[in-house]
JSON list of C-alpha atoms in Angstrom, two decimals:
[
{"chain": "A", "resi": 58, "resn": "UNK", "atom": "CA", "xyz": [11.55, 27.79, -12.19]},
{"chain": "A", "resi": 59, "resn": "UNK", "atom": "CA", "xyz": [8.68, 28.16, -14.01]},
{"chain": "A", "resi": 60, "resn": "UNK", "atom": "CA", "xyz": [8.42, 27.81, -17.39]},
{"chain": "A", "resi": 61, "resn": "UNK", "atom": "CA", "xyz": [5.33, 29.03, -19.76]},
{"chain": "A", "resi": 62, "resn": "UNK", "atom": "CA", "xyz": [3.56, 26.21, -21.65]},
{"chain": "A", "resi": 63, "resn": "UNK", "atom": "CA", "xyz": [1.18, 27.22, -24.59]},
{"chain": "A", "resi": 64, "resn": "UNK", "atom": "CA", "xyz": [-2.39, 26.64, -24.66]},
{"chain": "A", "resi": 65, "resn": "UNK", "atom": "CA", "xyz": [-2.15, 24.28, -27.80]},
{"chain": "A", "resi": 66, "resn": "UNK", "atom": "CA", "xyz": [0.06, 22.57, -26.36]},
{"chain": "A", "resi": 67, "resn": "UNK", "atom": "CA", "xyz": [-1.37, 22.33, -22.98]},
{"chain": "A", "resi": 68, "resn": "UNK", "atom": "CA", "xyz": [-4.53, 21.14, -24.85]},
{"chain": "A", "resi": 69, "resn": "UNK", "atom": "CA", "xyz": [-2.77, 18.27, -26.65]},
{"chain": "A", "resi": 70, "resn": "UNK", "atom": "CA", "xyz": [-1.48, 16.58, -22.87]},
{"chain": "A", "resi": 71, "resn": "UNK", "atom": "CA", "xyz": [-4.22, 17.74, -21.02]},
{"chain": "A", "resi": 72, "resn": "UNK", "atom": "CA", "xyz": [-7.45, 15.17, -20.94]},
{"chain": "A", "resi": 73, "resn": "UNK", "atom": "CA", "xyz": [-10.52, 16.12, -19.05]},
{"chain": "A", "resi": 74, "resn": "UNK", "atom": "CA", "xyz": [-12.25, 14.10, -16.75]},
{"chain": "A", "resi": 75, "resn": "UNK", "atom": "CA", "xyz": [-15.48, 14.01, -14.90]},
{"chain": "A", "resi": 76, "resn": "UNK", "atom": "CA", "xyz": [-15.99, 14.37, -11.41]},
{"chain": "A", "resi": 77, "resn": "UNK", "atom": "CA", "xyz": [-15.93, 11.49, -9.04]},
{"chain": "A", "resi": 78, "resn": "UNK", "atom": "CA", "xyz": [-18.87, 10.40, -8.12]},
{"chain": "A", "resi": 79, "resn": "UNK", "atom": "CA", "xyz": [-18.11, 9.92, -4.55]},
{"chain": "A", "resi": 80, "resn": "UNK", "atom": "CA", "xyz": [-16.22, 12.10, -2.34]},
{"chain": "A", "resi": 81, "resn": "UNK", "atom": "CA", "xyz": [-12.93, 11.05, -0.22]},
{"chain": "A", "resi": 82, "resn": "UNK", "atom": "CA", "xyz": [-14.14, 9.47, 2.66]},
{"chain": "A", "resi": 83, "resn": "UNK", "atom": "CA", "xyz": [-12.41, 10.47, 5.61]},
{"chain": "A", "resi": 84, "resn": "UNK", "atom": "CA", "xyz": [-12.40, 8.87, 9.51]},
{"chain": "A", "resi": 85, "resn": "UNK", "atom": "CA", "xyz": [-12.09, 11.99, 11.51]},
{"chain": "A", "resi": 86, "resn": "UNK", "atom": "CA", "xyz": [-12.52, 9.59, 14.86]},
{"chain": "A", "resi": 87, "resn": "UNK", "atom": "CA", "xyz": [-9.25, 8.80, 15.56]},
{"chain": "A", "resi": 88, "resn": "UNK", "atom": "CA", "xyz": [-10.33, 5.19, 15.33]},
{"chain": "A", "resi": 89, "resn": "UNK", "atom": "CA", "xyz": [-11.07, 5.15, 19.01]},
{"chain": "A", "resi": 90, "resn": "UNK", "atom": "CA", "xyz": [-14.38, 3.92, 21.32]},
{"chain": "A", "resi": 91, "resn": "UNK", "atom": "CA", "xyz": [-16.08, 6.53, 22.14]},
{"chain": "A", "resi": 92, "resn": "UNK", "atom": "CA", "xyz": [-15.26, 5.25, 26.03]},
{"chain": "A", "resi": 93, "resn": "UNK", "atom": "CA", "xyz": [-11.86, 6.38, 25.78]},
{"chain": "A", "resi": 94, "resn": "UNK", "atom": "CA", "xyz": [-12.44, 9.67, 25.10]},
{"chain": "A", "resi": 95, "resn": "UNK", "atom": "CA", "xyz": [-15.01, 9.40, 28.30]},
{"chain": "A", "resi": 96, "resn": "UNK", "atom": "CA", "xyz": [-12.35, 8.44, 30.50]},
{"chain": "A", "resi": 97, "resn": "UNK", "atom": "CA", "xyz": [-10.64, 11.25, 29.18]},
{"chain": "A", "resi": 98, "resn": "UNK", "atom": "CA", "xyz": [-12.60, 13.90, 30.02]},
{"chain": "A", "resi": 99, "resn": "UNK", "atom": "CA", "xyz": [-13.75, 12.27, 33.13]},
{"chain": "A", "resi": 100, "resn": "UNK", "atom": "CA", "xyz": [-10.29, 12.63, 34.62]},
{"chain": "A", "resi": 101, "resn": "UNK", "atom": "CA", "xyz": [-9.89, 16.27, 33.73]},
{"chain": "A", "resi": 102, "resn": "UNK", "atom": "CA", "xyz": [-13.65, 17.67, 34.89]},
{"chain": "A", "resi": 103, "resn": "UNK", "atom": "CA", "xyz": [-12.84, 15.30, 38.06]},
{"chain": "A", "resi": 104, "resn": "UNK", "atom": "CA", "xyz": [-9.21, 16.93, 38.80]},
{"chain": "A", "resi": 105, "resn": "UNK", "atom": "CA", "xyz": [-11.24, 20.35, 38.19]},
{"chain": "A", "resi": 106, "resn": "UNK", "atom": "CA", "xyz": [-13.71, 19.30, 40.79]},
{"chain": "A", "resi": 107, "resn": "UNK", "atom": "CA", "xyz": [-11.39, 18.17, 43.34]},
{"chain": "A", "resi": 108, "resn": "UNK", "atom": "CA", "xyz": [-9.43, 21.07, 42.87]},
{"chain": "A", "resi": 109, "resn": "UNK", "atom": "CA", "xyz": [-12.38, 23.21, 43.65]},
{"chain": "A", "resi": 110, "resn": "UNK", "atom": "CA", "xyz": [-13.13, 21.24, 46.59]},
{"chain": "A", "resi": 111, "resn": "UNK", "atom": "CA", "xyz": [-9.98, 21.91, 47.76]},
{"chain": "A", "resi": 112, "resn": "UNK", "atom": "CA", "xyz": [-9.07, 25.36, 47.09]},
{"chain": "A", "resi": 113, "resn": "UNK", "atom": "CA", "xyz": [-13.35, 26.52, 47.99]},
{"chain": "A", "resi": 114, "resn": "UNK", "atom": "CA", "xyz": [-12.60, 29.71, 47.38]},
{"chain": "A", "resi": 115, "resn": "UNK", "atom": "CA", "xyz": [-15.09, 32.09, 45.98]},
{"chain": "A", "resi": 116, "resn": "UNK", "atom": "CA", "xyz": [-12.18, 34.02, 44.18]},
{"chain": "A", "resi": 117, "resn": "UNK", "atom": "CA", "xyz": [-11.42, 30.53, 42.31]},
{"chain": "A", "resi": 118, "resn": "UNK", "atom": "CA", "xyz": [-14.70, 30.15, 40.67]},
{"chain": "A", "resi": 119, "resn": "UNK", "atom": "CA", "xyz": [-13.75, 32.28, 37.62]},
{"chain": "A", "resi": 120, "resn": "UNK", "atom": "CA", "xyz": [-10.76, 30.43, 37.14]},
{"chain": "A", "resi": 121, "resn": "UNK", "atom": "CA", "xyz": [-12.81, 26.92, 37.08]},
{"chain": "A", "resi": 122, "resn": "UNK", "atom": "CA", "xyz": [-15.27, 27.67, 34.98]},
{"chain": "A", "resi": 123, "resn": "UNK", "atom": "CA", "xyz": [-12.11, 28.80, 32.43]},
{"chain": "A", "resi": 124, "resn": "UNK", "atom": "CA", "xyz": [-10.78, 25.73, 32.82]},
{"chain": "A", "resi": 125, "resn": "UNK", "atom": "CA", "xyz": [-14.64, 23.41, 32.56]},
{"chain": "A", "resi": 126, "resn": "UNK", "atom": "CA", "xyz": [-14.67, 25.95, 29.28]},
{"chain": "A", "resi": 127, "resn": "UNK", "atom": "CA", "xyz": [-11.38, 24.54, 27.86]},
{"chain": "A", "resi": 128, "resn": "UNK", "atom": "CA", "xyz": [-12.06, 21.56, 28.68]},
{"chain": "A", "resi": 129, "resn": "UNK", "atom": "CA", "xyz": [-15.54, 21.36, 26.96]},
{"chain": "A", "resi": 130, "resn": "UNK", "atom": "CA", "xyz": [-13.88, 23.12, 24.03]},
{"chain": "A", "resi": 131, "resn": "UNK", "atom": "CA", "xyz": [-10.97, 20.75, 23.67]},
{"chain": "A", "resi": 132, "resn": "UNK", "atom": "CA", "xyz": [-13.65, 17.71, 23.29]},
{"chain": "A", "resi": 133, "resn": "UNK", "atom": "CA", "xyz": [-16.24, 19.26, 21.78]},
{"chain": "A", "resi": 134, "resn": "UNK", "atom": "CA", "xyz": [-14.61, 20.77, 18.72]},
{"chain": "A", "resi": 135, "resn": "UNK", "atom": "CA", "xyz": [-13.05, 17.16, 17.83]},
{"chain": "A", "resi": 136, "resn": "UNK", "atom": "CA", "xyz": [-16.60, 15.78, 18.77]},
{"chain": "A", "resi": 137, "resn": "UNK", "atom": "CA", "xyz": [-18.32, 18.19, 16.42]},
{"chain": "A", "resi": 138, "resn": "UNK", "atom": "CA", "xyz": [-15.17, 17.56, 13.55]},
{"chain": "A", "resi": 139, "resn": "UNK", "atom": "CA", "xyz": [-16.26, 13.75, 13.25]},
{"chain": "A", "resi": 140, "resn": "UNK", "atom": "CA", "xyz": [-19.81, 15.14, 12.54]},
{"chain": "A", "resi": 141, "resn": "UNK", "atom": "CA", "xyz": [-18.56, 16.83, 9.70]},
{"chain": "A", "resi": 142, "resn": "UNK", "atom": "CA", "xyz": [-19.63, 14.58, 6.32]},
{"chain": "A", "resi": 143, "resn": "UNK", "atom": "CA", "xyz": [-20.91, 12.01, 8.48]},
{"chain": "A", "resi": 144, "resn": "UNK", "atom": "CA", "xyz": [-22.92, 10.59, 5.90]},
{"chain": "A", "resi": 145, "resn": "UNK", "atom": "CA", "xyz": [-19.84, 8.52, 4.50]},
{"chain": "A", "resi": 146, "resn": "UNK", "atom": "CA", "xyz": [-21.12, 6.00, 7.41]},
{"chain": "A", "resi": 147, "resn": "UNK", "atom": "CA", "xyz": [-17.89, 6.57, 9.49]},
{"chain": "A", "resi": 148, "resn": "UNK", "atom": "CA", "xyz": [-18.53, 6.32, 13.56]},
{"chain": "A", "resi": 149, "resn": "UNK", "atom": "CA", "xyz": [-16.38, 5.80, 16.17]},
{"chain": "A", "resi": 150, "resn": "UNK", "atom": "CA", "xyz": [-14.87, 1.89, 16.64]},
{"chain": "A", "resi": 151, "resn": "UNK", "atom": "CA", "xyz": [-16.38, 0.21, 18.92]},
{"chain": "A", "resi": 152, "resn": "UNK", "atom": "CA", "xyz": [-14.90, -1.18, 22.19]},
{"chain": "A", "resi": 153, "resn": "UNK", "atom": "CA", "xyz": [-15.05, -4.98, 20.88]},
{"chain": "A", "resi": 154, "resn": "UNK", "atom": "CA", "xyz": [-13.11, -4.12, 17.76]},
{"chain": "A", "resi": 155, "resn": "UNK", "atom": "CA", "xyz": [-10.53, -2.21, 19.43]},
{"chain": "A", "resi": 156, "resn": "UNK", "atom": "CA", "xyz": [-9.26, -4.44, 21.57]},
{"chain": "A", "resi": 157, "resn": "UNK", "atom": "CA", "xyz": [-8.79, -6.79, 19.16]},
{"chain": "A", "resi": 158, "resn": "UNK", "atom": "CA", "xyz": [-6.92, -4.21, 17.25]},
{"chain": "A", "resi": 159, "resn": "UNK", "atom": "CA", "xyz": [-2.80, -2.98, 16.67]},
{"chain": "A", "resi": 160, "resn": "UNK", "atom": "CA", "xyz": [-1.95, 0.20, 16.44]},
{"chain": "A", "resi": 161, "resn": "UNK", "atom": "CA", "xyz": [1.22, 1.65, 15.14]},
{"chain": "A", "resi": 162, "resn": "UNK", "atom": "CA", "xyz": [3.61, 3.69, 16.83]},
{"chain": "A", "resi": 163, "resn": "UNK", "atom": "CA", "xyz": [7.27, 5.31, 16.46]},
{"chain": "A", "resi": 164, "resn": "UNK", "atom": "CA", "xyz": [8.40, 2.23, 18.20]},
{"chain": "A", "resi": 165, "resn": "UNK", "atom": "CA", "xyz": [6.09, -0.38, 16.72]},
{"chain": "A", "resi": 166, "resn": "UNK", "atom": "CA", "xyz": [2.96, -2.24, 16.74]},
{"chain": "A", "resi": 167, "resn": "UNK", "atom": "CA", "xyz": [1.40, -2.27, 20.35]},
{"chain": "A", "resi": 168, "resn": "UNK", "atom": "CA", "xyz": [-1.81, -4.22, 21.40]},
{"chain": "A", "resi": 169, "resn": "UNK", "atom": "CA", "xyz": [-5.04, -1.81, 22.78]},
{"chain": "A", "resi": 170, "resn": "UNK", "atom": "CA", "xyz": [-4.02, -2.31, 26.01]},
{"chain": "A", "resi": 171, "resn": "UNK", "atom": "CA", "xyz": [-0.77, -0.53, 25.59]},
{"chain": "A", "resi": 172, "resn": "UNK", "atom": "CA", "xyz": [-2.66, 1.94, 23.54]},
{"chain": "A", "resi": 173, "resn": "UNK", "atom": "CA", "xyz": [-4.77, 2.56, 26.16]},
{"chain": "A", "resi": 174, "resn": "UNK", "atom": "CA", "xyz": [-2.12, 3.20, 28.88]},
{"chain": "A", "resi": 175, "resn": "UNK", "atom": "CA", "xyz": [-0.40, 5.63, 26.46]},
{"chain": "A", "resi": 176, "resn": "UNK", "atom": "CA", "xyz": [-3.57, 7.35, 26.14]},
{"chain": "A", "resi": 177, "resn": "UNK", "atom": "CA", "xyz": [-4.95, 7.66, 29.76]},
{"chain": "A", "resi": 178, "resn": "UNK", "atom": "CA", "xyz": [-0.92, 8.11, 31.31]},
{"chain": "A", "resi": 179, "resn": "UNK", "atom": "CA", "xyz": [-1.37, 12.48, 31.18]},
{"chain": "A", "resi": 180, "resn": "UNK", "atom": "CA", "xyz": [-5.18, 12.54, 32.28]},
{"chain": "A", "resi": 181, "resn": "UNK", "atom": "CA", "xyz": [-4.14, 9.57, 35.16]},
{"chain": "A", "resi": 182, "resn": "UNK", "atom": "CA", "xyz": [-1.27, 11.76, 36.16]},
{"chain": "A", "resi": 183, "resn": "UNK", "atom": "CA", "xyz": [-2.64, 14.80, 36.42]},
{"chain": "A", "resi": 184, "resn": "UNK", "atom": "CA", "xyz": [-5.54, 13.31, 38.56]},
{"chain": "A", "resi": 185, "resn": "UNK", "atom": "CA", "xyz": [-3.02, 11.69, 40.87]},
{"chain": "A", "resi": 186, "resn": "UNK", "atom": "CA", "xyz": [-1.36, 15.09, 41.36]},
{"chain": "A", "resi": 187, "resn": "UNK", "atom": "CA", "xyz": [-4.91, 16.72, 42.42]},
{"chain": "A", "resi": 188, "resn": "UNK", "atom": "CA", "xyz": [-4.72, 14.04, 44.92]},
{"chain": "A", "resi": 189, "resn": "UNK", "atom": "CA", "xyz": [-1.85, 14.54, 46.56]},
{"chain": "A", "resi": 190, "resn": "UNK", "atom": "CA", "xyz": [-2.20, 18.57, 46.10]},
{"chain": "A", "resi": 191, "resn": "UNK", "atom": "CA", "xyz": [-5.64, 17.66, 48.27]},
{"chain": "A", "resi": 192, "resn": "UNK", "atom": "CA", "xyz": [-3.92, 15.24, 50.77]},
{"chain": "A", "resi": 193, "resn": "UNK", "atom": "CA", "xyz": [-1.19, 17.78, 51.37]},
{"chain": "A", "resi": 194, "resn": "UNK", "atom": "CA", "xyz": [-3.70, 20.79, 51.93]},
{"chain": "A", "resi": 195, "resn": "UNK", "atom": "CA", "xyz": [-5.55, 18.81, 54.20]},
{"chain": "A", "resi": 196, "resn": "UNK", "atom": "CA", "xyz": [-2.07, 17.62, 56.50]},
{"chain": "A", "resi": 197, "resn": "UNK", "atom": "CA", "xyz": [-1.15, 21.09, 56.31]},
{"chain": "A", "resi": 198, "resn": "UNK", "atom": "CA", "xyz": [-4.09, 23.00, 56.47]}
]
């Protein structure tokens, strides 16, 4: 509950301070290369292109350009975020320095290269899967 505390008092406990003179400085990168999130988006805009390849339809070009859109959003919002205050001297790691990094996880410390697998494992996948939707449309068709 709340309980009312007088002004006097207040002022007795209270002590004023002066502003910092530096702001928090945050790392908004994720502490990755900025080659990761390359590969990244590489996969998706190349499982969209291969799925237009496949599927040529002009009724599918709306949908494709939805999906270029979210992907351009989905990078370029973060890409934009790490701008924000960028004057704290904060960029992205580069690709020397992480691989000689750990990272943390649920189940423990892991070594960049496992890092990197967990990262690239869903935009991998879902490229693989455009493949095979391709090869199968192509036996079938």
């Amino acid at each position: 509950m709340s309980k009312h505390i007088a002004a006097a008092e207040l002022r007795q406990v209270a002590s004023l301070v002066s502003q910092p003179s530096q702001g928090t400085i945050v790392d908004r990168s994720f502490e990755l290369p900025s080659a990761v999130y390359l590969l990244t988006i590489g996969a998706y805009f190349t499982f969209v292109m291969i799925m237009a390849a496949t599927f040529g339809n002009p009724e599918l070009a709306i949908p494709m350009v939805i999906c270029v859109a979210y992907i351009t959003m989905a990078f370029g919002v973060p890409s934009m975020w790490t701008q924000i205050g960028a004057t704290n001297g904060m960029r992205c790691q580069s690709w020397g320095k992480f691989r000689q990094s750990e990272f943390s996880t649920n189940t423990g410390p892991v070594s960049a290269n496992s890092a990197l697998v967990q990262i690239l494992v869903l935009p991998c996948a879902i490229l693989l899967w455009s493949m095979a939707i391709a090869i199968i449309v192509a036996v079938l068709g």
